[in-house]
Short mmCIF file of C-alpha atoms in Angstrom, two decimals:
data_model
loop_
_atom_site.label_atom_id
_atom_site.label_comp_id
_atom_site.label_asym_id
_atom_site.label_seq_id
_atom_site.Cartn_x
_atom_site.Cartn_y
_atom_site.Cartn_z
CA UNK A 11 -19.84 -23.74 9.92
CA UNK A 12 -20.26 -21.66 12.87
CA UNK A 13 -21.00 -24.91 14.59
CA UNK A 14 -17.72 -26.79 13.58
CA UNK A 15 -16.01 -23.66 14.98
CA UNK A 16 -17.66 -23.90 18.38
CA UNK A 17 -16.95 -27.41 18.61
CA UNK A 18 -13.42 -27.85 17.92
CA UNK A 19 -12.87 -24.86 20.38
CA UNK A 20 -15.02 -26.59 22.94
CA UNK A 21 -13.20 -29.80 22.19
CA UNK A 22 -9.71 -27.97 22.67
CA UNK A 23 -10.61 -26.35 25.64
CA UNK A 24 -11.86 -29.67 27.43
CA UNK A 25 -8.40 -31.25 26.72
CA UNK A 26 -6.89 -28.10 28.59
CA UNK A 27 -8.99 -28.78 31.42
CA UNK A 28 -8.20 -32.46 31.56
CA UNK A 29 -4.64 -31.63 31.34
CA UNK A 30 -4.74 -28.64 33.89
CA UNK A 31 -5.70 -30.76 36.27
CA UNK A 32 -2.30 -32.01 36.77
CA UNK A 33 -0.75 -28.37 37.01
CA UNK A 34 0.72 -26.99 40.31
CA UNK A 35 -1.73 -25.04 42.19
CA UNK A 36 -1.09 -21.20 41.76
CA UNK A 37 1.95 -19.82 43.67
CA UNK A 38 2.73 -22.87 44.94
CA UNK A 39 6.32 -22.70 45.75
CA UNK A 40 7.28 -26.69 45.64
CA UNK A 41 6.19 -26.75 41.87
CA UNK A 42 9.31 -28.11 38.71
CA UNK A 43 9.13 -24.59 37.63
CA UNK A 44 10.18 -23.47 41.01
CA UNK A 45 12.12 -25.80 42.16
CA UNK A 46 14.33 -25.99 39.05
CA UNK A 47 17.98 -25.32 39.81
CA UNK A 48 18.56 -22.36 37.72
CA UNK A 49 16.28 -20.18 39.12
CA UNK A 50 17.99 -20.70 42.98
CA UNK A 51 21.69 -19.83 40.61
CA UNK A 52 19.51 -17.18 38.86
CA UNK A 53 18.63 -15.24 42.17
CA UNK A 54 21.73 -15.66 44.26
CA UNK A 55 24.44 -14.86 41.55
CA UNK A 56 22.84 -12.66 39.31
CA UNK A 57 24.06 -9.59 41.02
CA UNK A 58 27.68 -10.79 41.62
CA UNK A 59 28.07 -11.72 37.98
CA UNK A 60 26.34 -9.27 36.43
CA UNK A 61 26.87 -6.12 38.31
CA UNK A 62 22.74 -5.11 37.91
CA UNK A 63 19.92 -5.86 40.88
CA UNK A 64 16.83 -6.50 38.31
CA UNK A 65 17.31 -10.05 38.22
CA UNK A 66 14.95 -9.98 34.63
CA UNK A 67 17.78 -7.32 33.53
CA UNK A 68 20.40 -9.59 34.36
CA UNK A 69 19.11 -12.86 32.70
CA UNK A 70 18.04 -10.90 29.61
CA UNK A 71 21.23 -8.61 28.73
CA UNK A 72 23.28 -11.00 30.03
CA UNK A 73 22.70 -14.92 30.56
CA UNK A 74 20.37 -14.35 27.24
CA UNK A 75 22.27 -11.86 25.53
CA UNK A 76 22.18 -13.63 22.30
CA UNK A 77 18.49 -14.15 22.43
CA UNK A 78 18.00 -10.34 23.28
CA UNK A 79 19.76 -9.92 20.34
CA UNK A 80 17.63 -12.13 18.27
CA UNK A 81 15.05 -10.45 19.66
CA UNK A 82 15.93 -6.57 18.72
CA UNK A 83 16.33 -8.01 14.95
CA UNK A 84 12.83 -9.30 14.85
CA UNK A 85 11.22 -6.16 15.85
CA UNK A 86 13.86 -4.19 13.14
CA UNK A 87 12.57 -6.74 10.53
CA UNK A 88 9.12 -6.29 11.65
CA UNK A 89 9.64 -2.43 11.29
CA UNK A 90 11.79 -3.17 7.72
CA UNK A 91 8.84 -5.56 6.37
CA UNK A 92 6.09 -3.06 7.20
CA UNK A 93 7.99 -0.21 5.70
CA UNK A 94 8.38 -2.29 2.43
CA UNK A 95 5.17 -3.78 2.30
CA UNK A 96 3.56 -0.51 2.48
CA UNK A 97 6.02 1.54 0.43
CA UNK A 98 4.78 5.26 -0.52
CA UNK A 99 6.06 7.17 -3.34
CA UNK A 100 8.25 9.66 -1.35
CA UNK A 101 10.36 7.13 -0.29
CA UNK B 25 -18.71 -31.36 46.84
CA UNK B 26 -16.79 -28.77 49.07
CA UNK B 27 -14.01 -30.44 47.90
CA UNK B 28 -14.77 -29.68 44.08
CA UNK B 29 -15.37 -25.82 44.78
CA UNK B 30 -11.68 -26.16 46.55
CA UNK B 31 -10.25 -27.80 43.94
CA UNK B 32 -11.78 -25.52 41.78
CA UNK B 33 -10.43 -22.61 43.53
CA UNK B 34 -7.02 -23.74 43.65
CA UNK B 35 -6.10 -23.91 40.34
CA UNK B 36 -9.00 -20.83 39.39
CA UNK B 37 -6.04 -19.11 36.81
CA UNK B 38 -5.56 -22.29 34.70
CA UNK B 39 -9.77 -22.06 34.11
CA UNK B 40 -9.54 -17.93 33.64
CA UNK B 41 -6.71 -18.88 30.77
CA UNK B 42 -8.29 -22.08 29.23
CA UNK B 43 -11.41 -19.36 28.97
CA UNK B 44 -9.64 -16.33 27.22
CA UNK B 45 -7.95 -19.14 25.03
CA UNK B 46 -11.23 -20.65 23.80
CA UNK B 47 -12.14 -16.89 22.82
CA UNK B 48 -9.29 -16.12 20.83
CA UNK B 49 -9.56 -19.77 19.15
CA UNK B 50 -12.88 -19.01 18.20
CA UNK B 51 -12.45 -15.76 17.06
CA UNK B 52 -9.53 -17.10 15.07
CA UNK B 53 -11.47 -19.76 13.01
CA UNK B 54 -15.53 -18.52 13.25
CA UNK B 55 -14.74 -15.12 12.28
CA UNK B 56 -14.66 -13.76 8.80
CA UNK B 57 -12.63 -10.37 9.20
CA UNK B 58 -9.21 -10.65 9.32
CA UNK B 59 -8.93 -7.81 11.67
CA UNK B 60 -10.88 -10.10 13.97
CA UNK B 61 -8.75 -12.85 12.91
CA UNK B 62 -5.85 -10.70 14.63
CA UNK B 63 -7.25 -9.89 17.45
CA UNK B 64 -8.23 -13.38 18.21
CA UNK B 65 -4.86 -14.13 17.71
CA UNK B 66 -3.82 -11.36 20.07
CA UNK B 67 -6.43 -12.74 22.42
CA UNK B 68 -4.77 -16.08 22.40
CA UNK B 69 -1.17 -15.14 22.92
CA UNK B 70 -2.46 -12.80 25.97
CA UNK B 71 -3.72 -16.00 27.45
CA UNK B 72 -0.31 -17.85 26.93
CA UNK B 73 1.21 -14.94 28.90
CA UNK B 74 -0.72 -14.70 31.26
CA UNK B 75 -0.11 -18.78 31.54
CA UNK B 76 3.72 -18.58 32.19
CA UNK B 77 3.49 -15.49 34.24
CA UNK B 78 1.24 -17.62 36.61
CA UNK B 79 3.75 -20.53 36.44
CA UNK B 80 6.41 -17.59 37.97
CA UNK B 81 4.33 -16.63 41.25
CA UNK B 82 5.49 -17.97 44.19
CA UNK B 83 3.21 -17.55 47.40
CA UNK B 84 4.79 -14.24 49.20
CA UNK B 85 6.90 -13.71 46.32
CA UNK B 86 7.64 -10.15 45.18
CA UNK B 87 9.18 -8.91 41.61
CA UNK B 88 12.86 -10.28 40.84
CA UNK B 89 14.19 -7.28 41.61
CA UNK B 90 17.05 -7.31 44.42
CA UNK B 91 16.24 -5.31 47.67
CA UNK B 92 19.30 -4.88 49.67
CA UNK B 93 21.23 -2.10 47.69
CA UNK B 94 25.16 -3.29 47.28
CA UNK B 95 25.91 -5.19 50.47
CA UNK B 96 26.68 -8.45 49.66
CA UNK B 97 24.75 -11.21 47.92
CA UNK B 98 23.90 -13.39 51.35
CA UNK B 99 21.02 -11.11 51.90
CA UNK B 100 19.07 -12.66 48.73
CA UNK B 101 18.08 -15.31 51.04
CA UNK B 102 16.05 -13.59 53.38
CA UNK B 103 13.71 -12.09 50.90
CA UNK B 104 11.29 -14.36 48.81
CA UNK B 105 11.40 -13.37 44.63
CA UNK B 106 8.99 -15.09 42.34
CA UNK B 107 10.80 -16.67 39.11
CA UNK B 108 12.36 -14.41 36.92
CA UNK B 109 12.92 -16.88 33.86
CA UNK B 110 9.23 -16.82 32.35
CA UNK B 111 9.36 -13.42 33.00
CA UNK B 112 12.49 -13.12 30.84
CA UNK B 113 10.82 -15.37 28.52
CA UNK B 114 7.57 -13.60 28.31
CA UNK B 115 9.10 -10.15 27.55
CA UNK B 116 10.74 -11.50 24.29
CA UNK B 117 7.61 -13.31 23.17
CA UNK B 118 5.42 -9.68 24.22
CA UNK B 119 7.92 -8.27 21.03
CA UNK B 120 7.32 -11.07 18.76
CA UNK B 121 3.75 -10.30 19.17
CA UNK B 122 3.90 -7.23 18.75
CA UNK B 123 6.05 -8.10 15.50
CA UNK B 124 3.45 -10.58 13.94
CA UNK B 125 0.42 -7.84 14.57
CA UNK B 126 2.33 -5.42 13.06
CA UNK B 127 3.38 -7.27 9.59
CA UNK B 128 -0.47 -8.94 9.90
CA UNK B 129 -1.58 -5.61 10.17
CA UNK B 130 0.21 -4.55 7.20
CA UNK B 131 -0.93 -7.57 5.04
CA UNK B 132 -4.51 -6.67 5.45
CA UNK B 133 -3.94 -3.25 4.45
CA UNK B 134 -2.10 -5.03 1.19
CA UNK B 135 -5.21 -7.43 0.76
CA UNK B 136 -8.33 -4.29 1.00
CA UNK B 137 -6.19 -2.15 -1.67
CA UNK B 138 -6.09 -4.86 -3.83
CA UNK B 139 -9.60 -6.72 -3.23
CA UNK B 140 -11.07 -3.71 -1.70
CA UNK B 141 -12.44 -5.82 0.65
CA UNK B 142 -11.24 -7.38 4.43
CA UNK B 143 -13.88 -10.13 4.36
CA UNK B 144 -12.61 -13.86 3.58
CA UNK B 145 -15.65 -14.71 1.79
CA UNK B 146 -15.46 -11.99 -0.65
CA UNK B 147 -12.10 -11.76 -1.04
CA UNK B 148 -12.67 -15.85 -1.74
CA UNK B 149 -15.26 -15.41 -4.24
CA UNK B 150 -13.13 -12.33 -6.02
CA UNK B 151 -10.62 -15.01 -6.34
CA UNK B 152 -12.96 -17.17 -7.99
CA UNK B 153 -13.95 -14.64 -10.35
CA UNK B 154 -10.54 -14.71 -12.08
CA UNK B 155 -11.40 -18.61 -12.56
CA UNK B 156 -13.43 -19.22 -15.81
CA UNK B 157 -16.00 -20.73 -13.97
CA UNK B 158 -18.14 -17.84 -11.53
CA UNK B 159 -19.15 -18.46 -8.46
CA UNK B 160 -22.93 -17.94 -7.25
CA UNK B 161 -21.39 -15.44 -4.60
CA UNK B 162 -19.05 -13.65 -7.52
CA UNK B 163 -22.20 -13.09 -9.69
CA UNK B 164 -24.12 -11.65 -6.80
CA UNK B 165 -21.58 -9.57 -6.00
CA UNK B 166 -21.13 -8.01 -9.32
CA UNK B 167 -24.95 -7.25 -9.90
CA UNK B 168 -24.52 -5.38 -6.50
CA UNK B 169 -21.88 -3.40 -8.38
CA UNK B 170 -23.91 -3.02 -11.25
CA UNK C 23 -2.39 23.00 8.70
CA UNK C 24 -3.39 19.41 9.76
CA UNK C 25 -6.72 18.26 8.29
CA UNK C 26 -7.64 16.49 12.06
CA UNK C 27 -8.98 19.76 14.60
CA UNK C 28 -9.05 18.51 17.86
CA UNK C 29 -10.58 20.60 20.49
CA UNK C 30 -8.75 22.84 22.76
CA UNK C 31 -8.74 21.36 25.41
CA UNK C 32 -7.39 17.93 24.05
CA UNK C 33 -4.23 19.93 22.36
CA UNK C 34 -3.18 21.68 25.36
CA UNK C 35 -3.32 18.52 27.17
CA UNK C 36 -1.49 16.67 24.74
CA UNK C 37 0.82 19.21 24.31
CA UNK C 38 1.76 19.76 27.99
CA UNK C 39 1.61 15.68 28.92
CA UNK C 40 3.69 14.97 26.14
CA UNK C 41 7.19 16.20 27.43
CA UNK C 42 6.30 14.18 30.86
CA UNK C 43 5.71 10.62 29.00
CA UNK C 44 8.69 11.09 27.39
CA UNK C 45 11.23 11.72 30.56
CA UNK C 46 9.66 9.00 32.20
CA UNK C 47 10.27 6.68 29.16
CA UNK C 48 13.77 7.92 29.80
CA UNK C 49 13.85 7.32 33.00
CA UNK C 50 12.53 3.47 32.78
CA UNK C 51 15.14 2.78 29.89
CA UNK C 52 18.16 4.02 32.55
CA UNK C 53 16.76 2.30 35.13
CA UNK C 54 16.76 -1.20 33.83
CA UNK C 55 20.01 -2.12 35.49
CA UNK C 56 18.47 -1.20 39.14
CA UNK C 57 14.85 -1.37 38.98
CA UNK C 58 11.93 -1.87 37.40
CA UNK C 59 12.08 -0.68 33.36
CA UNK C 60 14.48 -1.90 30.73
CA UNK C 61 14.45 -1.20 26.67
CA UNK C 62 11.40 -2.50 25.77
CA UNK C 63 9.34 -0.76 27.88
CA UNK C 64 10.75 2.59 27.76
CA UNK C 65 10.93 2.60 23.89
CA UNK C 66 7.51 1.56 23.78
CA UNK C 67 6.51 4.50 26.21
CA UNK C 68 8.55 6.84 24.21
CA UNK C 69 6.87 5.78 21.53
CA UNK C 70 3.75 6.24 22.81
CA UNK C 71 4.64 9.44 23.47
CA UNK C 72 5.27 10.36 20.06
CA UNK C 73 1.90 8.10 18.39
CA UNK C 74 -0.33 10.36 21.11
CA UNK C 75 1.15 13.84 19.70
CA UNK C 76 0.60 12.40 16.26
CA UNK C 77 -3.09 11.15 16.90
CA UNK C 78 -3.84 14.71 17.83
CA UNK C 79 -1.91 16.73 15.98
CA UNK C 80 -1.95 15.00 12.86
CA UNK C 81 0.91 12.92 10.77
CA UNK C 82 2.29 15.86 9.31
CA UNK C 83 3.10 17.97 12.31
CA UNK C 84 4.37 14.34 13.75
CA UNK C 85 6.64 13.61 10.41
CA UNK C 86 8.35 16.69 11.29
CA UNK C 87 9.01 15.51 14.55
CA UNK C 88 10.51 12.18 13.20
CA UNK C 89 11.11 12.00 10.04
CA UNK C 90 11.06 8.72 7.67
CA UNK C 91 15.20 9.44 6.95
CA UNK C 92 15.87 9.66 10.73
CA UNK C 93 13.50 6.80 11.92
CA UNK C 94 15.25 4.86 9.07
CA UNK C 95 18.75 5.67 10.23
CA UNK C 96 18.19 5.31 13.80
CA UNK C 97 16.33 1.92 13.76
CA UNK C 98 19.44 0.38 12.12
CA UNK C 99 21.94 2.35 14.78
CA UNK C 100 20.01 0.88 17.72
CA UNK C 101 20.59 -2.71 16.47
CA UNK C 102 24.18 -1.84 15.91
CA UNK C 103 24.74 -0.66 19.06
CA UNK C 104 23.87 -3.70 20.64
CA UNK C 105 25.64 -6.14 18.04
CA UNK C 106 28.59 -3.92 18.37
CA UNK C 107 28.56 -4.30 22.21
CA UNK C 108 28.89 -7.94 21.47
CA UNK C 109 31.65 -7.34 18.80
CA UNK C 110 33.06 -4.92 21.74
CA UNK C 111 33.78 -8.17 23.95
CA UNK C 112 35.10 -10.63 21.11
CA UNK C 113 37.93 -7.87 20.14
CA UNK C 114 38.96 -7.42 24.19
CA UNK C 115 39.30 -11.96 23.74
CA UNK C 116 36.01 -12.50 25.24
CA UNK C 117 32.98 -14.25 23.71
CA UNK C 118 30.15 -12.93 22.14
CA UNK C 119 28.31 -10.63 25.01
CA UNK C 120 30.91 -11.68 27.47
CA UNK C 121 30.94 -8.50 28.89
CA UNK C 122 33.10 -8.63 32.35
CA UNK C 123 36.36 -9.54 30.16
CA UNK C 124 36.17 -5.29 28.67
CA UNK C 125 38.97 -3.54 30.89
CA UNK C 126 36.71 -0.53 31.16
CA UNK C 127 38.33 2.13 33.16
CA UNK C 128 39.89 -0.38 35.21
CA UNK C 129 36.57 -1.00 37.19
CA UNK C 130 35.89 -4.70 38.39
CA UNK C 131 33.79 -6.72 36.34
CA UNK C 132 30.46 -6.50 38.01
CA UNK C 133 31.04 -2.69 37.03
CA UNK C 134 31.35 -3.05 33.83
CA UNK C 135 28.74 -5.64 32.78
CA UNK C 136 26.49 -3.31 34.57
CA UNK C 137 27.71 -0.40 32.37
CA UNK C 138 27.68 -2.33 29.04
CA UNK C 139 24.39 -3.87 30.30
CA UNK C 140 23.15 -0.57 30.00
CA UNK C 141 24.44 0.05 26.92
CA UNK C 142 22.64 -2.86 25.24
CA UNK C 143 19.24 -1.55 26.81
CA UNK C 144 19.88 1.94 25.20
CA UNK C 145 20.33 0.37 21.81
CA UNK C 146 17.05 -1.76 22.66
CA UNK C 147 15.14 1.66 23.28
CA UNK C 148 16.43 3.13 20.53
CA UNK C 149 15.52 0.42 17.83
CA UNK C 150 11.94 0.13 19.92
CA UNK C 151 11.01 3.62 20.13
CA UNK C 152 11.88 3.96 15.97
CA UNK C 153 9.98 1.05 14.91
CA UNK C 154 6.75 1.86 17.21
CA UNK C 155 6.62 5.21 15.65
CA UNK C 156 7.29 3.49 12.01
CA UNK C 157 5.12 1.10 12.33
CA UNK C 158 2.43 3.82 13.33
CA UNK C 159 3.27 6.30 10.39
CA UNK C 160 3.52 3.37 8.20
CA UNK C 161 -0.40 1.86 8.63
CA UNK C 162 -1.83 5.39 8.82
CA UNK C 163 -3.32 6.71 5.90
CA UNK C 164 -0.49 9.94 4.51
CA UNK C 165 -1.06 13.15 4.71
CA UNK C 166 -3.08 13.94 1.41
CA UNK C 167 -5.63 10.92 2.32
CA UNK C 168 -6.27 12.40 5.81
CA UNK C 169 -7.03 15.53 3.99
CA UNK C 170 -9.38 14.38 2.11
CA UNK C 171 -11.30 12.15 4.91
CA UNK C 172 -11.30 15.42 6.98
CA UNK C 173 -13.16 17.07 3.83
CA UNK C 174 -15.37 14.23 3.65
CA UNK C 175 -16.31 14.97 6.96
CA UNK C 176 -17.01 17.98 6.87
CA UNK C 177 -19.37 18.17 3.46
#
């Protein structure tokens, strides 16, 4: 059983080795994540749009708002689900 | 074979990832505790962070934070930042971690009051035990008890 | 009378540091707009604040610190203050989270997405801080079981 276990993971892991062959080399500057428009938009109007300087501010309250949003529910319905799952009696 | 060691050393974060994900895999599946279940899991999702954040650096790059007070935007352009999306992206998914642990967390608490146990293979053979037919493990179990 | 006695040394610590973690979670929830911080990781420090005083002074002294009615109530207003921001900007003909369309003091836009951005990260902080405590008081065993460990203990 044990075995099985270590294989598969061994097995996974060598295709992410294969495949991370291909991937940019670390902080290189020219890779698709880089170079993608959005981020250039992202750093130069960030602060005229959105009135803030922390560019991760800006994208998260603002571009991503919704998401945020989205976001703050999970964590309530985390909080609601543990609550109910582990109901006491003074409650 | 200098060339391998380079090669190697270029890309050494994908490696230190691929490694840490491997752990948390195998703690995920091998293991028979769920509370090492979860922390494989938590092991595995560290990795992925740690994944995009590397995708973010750029080489001289500081934190996406703007520099030059409230002078004017040109000024962005003399200062290197690093990419603040998988940032963004990565401080979301940090909560829904976070979230999942929690209500995992909360589950196993659920499963030892009512099998009074947190190991699969026991709470598996209890399960049998309700089945007419017993289990070998079941009917070990409950000499133990006896 | 909490059934957990920590040593000395460990309570005065905890109960001096205590005040300190939580002004700086403060301070890293204000400061999202400008620098490094934002609502996640200054309700998660405040928080941590409160789970430390708990882990050493035990849940009950902690309960009356933050009580299941309060954490219950407060959870729900931090989410509200944030969907409300968003309602906020639809009423003034804006969309959802538009923010630069509120005629806020008269100050130009920029202005006022930066003061509604804030806004958003204090409801963030507040709904974080609540649930990291709840979740904490939640998966601890209650008072009368910690009791009884402590007496366990001790025999």
């Amino acid at each position: 059983m044990k075995i099985a276990a270590l294989l598969a993971v061994i097995l996974a892991g060598g295709m992410l080795i294969y495949a991370g062959q291909d991937l940019p080399a670390f902080g290189d500057p020219n890779s698709p994540s880089n170079q993608h428009p959005i981020v250039e938009y992202y750093i130069n109007n960030s602060e005229t749009e959105s009135g803030v300087g922390n560019i991760v501010t800006a994208v998260l309250a603002n571009y991503r708002g919704y998401d945020t949003l989205g976001e703050t529910a999970v964590i309530f319905t985390a909080g609601m689900a543990v609550l109910l799952l582990l109901r006491r009696r003074e409650i | 074979m200098s060339e391998i060691f380079e090669f190697i050393a270029a890309e050494y974060n994908y490696w230190i990832y691929v490694t840490l994900m491997m752990i948390g895999f195998y703690a995920m599946i091998a293991k028979k505790n769920l509370i090492k279940k979860v922390i494989g899991a938590n092991i595995f999702q560290t990795a992925i962070f740690l994944f995009y954040i590397s995708l973010a650096e750029v080489e001289g790059g500081t934190a996406p934070i703007l520099m030059h007070g409230h002078d004017g935007a040109h000024a962005a352009h003399e200062v290197i930042y690093v990419n603040p999306l998988p940032h963004v992206l990565i401080l979301t998914a940090i909560v829904v971690s976070v979230s999942t642990t929690a209500v995992a967390l909360a589950l196993i608490i659920k499963i030892y009051q009512v099998y009074g146990s947190i190991e699969e293979d026991v709470i598996l053979a209890y399960r049998k035990q309700l089945a007419p037919e017993f289990s070998e493990h079941a009917r070990q179990k409950q000499e133990g008890e006896q | 009378m909490s059934g957990i006695q920590e040593s000395v040394v460990i309570r005065t610590v905890v109960r001096i540091m205590v005040p300190f973690i939580e002004i700086f979670a403060l301070y890293v929830i204000m400061h999202g707009a400008s620098g490094p911080g934002g609502g996640f990781q200054g309700g998660v420090i405040f928080g941590a604040g409160i789970i430390l005083f708990t882990m050493i002074y035990g849940i009950k002294e902690g309960k009356q610190r933050m009580s299941n009615k309060l954490s219950r109530i407060l959870s729900s207003t931090g989410l509200s203050i944030y969907a409300g921001t968003g309602l906020l900007c639809m009423v003034f003909g804006g969309m959802f989270l538009q923010y630069n369309v509120v005629p806020l003091l008269s100050l130009d836009p920029a202005n006022v997405s930066k003061i509604l951005i804030d806004v958003v990260e204090i409801g963030i902080g507040i709904t974080v801080l609540v649930i990291m405590i709840s979740l904490f008081f939640d998966i601890s065993p209650s008072e009368e079981d910690e009791l009884q460990l402590s007496e366990e203990e001790e025999q």
